[in-house]
Short mmCIF file of C-alpha atoms and ligand atoms in Angstrom, two decimals:
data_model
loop_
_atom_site.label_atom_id
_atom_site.label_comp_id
_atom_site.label_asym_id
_atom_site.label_seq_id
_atom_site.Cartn_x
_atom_site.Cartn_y
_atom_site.Cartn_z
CA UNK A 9 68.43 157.21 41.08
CA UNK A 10 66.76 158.50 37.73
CA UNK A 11 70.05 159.72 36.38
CA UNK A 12 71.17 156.00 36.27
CA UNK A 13 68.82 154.95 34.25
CA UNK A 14 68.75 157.63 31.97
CA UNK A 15 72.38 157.82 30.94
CA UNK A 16 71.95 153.68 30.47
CA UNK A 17 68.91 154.32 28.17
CA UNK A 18 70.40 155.68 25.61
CA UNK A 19 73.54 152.83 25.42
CA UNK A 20 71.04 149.86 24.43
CA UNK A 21 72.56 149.71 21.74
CA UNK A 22 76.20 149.79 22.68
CA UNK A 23 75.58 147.25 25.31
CA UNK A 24 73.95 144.51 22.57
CA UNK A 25 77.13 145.14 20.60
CA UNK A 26 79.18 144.29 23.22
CA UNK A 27 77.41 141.23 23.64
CA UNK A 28 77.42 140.29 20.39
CA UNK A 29 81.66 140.23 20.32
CA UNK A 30 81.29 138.18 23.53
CA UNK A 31 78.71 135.41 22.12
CA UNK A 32 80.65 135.62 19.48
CA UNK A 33 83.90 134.43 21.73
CA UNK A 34 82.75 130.67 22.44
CA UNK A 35 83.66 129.49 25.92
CA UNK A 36 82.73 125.95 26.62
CA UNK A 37 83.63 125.07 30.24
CA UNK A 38 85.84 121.90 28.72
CA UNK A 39 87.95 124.30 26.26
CA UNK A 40 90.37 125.91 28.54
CA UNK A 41 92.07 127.11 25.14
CA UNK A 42 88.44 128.56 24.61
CA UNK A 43 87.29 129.55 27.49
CA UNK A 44 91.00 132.11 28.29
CA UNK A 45 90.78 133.66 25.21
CA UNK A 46 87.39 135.18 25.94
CA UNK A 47 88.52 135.78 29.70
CA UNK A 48 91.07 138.03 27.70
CA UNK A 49 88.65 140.29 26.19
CA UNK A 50 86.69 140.49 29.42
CA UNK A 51 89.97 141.24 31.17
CA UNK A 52 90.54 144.01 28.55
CA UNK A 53 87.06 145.85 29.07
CA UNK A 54 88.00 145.52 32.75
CA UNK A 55 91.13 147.27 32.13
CA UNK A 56 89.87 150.12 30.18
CA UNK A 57 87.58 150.36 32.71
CA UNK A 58 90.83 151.58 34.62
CA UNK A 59 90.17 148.11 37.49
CA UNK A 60 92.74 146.24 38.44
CA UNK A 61 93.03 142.89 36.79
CA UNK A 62 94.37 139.34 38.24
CA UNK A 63 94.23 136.59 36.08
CA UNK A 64 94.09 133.34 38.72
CA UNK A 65 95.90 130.76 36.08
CA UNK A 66 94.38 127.25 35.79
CA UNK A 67 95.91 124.32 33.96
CA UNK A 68 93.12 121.90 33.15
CA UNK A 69 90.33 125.03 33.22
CA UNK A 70 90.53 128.64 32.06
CA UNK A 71 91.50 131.17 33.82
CA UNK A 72 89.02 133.08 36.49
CA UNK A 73 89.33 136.62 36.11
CA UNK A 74 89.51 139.18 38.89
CA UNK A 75 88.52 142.34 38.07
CA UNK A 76 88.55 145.10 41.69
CA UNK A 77 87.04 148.56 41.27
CA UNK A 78 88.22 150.32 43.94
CA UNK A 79 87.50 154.47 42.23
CA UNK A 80 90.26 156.99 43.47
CA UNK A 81 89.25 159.03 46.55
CA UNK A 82 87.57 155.93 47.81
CA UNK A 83 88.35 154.51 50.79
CA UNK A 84 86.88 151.77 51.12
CA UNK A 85 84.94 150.92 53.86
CA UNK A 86 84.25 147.12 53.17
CA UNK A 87 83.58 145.13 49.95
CA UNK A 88 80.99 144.07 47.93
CA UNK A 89 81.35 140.61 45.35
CA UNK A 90 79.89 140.42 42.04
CA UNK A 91 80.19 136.87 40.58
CA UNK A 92 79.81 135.39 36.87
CA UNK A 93 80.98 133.03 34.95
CA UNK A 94 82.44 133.32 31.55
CA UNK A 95 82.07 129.33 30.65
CA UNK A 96 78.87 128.09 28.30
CA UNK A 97 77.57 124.99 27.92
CA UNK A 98 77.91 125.43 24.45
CA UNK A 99 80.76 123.26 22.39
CA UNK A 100 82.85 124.95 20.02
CA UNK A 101 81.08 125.52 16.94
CA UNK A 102 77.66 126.00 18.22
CA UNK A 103 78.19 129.64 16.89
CA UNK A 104 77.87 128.38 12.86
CA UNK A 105 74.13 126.81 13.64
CA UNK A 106 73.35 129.41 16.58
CA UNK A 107 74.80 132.45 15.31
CA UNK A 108 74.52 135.73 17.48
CA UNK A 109 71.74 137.42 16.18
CA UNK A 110 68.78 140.31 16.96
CA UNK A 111 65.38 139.75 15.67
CA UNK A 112 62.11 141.52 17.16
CA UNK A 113 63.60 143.00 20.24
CA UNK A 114 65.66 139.68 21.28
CA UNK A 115 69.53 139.11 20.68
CA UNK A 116 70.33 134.95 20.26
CA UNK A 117 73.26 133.13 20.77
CA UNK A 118 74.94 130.68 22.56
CA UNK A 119 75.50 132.05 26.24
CA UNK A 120 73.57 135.16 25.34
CA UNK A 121 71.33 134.93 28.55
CA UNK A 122 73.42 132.71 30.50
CA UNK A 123 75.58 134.27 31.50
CA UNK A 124 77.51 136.93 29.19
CA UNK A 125 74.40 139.56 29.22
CA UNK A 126 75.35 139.67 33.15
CA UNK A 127 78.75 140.39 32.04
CA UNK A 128 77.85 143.22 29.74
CA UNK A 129 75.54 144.59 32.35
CA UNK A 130 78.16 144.68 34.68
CA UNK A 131 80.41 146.47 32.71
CA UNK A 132 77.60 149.34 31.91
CA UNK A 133 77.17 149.73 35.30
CA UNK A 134 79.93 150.71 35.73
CA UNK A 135 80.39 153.33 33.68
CA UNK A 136 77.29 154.71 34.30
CA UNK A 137 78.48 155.10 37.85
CA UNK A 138 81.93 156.65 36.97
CA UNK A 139 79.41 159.45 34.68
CA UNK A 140 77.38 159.86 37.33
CA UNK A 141 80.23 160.32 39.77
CA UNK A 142 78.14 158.19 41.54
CA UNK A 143 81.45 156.30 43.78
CA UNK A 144 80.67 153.52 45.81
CA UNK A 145 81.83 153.28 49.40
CA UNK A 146 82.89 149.70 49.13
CA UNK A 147 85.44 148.08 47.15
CA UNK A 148 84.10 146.23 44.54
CA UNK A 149 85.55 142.93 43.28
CA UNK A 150 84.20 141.05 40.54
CA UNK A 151 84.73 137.55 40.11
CA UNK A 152 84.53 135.73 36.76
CA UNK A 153 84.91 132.36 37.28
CA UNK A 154 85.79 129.56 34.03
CA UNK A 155 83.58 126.57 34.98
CA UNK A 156 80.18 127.02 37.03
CA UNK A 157 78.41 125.03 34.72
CA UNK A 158 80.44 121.72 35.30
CA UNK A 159 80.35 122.12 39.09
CA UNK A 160 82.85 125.29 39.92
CA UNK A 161 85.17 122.17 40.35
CA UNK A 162 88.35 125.16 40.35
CA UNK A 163 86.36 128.44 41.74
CA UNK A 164 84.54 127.32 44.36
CA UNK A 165 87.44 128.20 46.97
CA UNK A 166 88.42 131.47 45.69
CA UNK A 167 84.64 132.28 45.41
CA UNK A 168 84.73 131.21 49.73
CA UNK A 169 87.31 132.92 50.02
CA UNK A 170 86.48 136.13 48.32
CA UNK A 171 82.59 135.92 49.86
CA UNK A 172 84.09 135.55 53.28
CA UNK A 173 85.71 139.16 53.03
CA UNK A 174 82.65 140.48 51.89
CA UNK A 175 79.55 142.20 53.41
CA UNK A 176 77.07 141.09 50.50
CA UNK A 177 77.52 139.18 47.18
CA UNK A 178 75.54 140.02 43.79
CA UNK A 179 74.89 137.20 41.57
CA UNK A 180 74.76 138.08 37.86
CA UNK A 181 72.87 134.61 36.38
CA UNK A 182 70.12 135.17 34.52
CA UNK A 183 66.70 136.43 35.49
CA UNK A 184 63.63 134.30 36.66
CA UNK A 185 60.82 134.69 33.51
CA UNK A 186 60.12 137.58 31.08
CA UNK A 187 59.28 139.87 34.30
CA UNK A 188 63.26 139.41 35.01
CA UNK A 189 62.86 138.30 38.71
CA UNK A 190 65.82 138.26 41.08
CA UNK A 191 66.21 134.88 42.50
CA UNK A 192 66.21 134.81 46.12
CA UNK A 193 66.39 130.83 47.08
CA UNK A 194 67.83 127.67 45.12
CA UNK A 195 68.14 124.20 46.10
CA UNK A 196 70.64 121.99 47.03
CA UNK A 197 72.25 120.10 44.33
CA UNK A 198 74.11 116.55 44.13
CA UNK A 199 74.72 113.53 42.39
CA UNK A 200 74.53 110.21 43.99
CA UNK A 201 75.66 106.95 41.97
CA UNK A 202 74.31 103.54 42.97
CA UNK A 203 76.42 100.80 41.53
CA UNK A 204 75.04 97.32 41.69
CA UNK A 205 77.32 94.09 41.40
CA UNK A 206 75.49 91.03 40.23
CA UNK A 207 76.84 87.99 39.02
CA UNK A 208 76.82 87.15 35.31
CA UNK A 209 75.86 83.52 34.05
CA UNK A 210 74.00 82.16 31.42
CA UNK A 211 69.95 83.15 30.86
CA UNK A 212 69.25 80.12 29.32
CA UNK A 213 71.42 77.11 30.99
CA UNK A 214 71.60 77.95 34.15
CA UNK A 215 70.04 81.52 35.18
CA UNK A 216 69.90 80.41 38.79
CA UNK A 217 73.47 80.91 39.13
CA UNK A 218 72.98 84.56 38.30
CA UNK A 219 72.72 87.92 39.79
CA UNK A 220 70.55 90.48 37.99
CA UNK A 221 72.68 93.54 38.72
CA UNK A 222 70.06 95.80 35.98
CA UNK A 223 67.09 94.65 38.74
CA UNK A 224 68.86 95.30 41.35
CA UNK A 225 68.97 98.62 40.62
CA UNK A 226 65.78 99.06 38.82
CA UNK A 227 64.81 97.86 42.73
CA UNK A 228 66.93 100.63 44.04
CA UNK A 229 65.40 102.91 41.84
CA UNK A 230 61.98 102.15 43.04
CA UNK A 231 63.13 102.32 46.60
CA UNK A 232 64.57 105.66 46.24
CA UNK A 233 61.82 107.37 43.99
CA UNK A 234 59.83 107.34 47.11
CA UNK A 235 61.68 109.59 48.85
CA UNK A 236 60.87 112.61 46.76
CA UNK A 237 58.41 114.72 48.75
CA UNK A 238 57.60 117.59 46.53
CA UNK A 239 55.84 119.53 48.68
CA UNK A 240 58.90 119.98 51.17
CA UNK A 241 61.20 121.04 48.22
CA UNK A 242 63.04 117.08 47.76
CA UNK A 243 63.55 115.69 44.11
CA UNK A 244 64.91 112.41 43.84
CA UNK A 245 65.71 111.70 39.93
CA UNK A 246 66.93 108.68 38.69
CA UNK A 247 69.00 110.47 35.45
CA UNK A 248 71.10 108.07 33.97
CA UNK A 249 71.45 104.42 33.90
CA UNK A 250 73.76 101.62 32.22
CA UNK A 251 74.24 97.95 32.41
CA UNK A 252 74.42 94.72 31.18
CA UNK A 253 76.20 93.32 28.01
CA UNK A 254 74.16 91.29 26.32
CA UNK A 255 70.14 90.10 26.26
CA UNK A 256 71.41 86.67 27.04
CA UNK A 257 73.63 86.80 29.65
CA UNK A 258 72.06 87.90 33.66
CA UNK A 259 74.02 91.23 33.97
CA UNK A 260 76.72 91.37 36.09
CA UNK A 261 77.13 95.61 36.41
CA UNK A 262 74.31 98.09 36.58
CA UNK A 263 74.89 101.86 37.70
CA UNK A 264 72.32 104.87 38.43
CA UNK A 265 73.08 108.19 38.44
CA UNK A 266 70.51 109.99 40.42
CA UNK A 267 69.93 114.35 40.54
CA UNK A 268 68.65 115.09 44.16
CA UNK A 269 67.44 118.41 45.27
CA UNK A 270 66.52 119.79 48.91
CA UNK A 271 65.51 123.11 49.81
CA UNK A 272 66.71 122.77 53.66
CA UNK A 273 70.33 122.20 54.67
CA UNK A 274 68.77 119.44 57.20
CA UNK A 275 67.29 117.64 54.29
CA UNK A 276 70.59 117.31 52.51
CA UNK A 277 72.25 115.68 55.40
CA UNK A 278 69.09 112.95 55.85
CA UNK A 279 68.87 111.96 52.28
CA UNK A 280 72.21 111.76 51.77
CA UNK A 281 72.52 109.11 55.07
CA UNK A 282 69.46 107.59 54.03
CA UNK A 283 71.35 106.71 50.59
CA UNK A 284 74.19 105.67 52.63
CA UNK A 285 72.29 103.03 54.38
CA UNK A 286 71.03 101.15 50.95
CA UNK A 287 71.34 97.46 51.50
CA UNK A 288 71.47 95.43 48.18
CA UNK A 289 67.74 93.38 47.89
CA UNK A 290 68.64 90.77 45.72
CA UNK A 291 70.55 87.77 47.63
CA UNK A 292 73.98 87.76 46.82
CA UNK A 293 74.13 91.44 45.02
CA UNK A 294 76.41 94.16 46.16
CA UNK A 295 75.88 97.51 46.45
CA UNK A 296 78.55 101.06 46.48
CA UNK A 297 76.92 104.32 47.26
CA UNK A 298 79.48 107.43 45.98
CA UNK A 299 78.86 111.20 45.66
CA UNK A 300 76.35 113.48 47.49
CA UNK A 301 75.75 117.02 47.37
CA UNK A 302 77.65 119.24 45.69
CA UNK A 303 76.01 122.75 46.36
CA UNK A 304 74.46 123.62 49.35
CA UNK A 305 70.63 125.11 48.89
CA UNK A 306 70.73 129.31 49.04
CA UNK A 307 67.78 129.37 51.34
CA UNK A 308 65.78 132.57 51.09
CA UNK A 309 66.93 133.90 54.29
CA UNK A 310 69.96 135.11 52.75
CA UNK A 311 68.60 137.00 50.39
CA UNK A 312 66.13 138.97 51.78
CA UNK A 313 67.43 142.02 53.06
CA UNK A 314 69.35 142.60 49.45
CA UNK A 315 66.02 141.75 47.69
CA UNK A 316 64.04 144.05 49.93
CA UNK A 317 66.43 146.92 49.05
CA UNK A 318 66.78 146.17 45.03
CA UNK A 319 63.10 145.99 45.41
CA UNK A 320 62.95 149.41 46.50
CA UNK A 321 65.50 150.72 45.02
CA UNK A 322 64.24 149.45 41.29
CA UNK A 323 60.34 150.94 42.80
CA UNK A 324 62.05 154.54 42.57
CA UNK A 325 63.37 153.63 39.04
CA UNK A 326 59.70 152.67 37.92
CA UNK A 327 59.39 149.24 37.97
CA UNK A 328 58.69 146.46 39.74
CA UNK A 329 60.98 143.20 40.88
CA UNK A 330 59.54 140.09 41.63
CA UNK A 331 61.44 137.44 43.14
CA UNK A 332 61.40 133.41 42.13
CA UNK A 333 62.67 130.32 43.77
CA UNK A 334 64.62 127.99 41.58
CA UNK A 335 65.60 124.35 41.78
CA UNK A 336 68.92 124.99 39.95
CA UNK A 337 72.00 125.69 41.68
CA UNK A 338 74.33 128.51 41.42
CA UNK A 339 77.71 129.51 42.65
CA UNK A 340 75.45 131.75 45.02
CA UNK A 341 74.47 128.84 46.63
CA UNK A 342 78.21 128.69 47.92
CA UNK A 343 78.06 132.52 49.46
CA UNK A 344 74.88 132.24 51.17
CA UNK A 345 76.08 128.87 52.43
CA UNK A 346 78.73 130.74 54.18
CA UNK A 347 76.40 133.46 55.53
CA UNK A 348 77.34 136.25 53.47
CA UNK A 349 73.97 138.03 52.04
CA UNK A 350 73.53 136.87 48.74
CA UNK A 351 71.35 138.08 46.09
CA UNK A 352 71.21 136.10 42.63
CA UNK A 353 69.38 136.56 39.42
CA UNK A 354 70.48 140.15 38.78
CA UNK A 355 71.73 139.26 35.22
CA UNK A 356 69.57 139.58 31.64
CA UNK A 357 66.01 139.52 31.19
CA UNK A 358 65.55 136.25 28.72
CA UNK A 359 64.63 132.73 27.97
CA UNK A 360 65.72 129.29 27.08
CA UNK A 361 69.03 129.35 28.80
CA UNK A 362 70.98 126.30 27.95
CA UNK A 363 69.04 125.69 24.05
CA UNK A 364 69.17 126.15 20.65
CA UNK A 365 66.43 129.24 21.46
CA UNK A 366 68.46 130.90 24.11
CA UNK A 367 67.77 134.62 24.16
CA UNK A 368 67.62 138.07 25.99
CA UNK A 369 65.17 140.95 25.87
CA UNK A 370 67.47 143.77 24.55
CA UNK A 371 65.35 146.55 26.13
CA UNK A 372 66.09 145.27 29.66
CA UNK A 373 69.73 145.73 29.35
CA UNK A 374 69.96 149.55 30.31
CA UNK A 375 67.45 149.01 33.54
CA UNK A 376 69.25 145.93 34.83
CA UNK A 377 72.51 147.38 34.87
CA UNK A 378 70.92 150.31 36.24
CA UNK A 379 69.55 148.60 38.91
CA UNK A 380 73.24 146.72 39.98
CA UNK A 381 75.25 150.19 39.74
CA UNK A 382 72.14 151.39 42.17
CA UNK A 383 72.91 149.08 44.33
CA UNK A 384 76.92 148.71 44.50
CA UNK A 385 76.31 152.65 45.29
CA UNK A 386 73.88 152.00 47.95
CA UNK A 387 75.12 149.05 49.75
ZN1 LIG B 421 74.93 130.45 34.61
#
């Protein structure tokens, strides 16, 4: 194991280089223009990297890159699927007000910790395996998909389809706090929208003839609040809401987008029916339920075997790895939806994913990508 570790050490600095040219590479999910031309460069370190590249073409996204690393005098005795994503939720231009940048052990920059660190890390481990000689007995395919942050609208069937081949998928997302914990259960995600019809008339001459569409679904929103139940892992959050026209007419069209979150598969299912049966309150109003859930919860299950072996595995190198729970959703959600053993998390050590402050801790680099090439040799 040592080895590993030691022939990363020394390539800190190499690795937050190579970071730097890919923050500097903006990828927002919406800029397929964008979002290609980095999958280009990634394609190219692949390349070098002597794996075999497939670029799986989108028209409205980017491109997902496919990168297998299957070493020569390996035959491979089953497969193992790293995923990423090369998309940021970053527009193009962030870069001028959020440059790439290292100050007191930390490099900044849009998409620094989420996710391009993973990328990097991936690539180091890499090579420190082919130095170490250290060949894997599984193929290795990494996936690097163009738009998990809007939904993996394009990816999420290649991502099945890839999982389903495989005996045990690595997620590369960021780390869980400063301690760089692997995260080993996520919730359910989905997006419900309640649309209210009303019917619009006059507040002052004759408001009995109207429909308040805005409290029907401020009534809605009461209704459903009650069914969060933190304790069992539900959110219900009312997000986003629009309506109305002006102060002095009784709206006619209110909508609510509400975020819900459930730890168990079961839950999903009940709140989502439970939605489903909304009758409108107000007399006359009409109601239209759409959406649901989008990602299914990872439920810790999946995870543990991998995280009891990482665990070991980064005890030899000298450290320890927690493990966290999250309420966000990954594409590892998906995998571990499917079965497959799923471990996610494995990316940079950091914080602030997804603001102006996002950040990794540079000295992590060389022990996190020690600790994946451990494991794609041990798996
Ligand atoms: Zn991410």
């Amino acid at each position: 194991m040592l080895p590993l570790v030691q022939w990363l050490w020394p390539r800190e600095a190499a690795m937050t280089r190579l970071l730097g040219q890919f923050v500097r590479a903006e990828s927002p999910s919406y800029d397929k223009a964008a979002v290609d031309r980095f999958g280009r460069i990634v394609a190219a370190e692949w390349k070098r990297r002597g794996a075999r590249v497939t670029l799986v073409r989108q028209r409205e996204r980017g491109d997902h890159v496919r990168a297998e690393w299957n070493p020569p005098r390996n035959r491979a005795r089953g497969q193992i699927l790293v995923l990423g994503h090369l998309d940021t939720v970053y527009g193009l231009g962030t870069l001028a007000r959020m440059p790439f940048r290292l100050a007191r052990g930390r490099a900044y920059g849009p998409g620094a910790f989420d996710m391009k660190g993973g990328l990097v890390i991936a690539l180091f481990a890499v090579d420190a395996l082919a130095a170490a000689c250290r060949i894997p007995e599984k193929r290795i395919v990494f996936l690097w998909t163009s738009d998990e942050e809007i939904g993996s609208g394009t990816s999420r069937t290649l991502i099945e389809s890839v999982a389903r081949r495989s005996d045990a998928v690595l997620v590369l997302e960021p780390a869980a706090g400063l301690d760089g914990r692997v995260k080993t259960a996520r919730k359910g995600v989905g997006e419900i929208e309640i649309i209210a019809t009303g019917r619009a008339a006059h507040a002052g001459l004759n408001p009995e003839d109207g429909i308040n569409a805005i409290e029907e679904i401020a009534l809605q929103i009461a209704r459903v609040s009650r069914w969060n139940q933190p304790s069992r892992g539900i959110t219900v959050n009312a997000g986003l809401m629009e309506g109305g026209t002006r102060t002095n007419v009784i709206p006619e069209n209110a909508r609510v987008l509400v975020d819900v979150r459930a730890v168990r598969a079961g839950d999903m299912g009940a709140l989502e029916r439970k939605f489903r049966a909304l009758r409108p309150i107000l007399r006359g109003a009409k109601l239209q339920i759409r959406g649901g859930f989008n990602r299914p919860p990872m439920e810790r299950r999946s995870s543990a075997a991998l995280y009891a072996k990482a665990r070991a595995l980064a005890k030899e190198m000298g450290f320890t790895l927690g493990e966290a729970y999250v309420g966000g959703g990954s594409d590892g959600n998906f995998t571990a939806a499917l079965g497959v053993p799923t471990l996610d998390g494995l990316g940079a050590v950091g914080e602030g994913a997804h603001s102006p402050n996002e950040n990794i801790v540079i000295r992590a680099l060389p022990e996190r990508a020690a600790l994946l090439a451990t494991l794609l040799a041990t798996i």
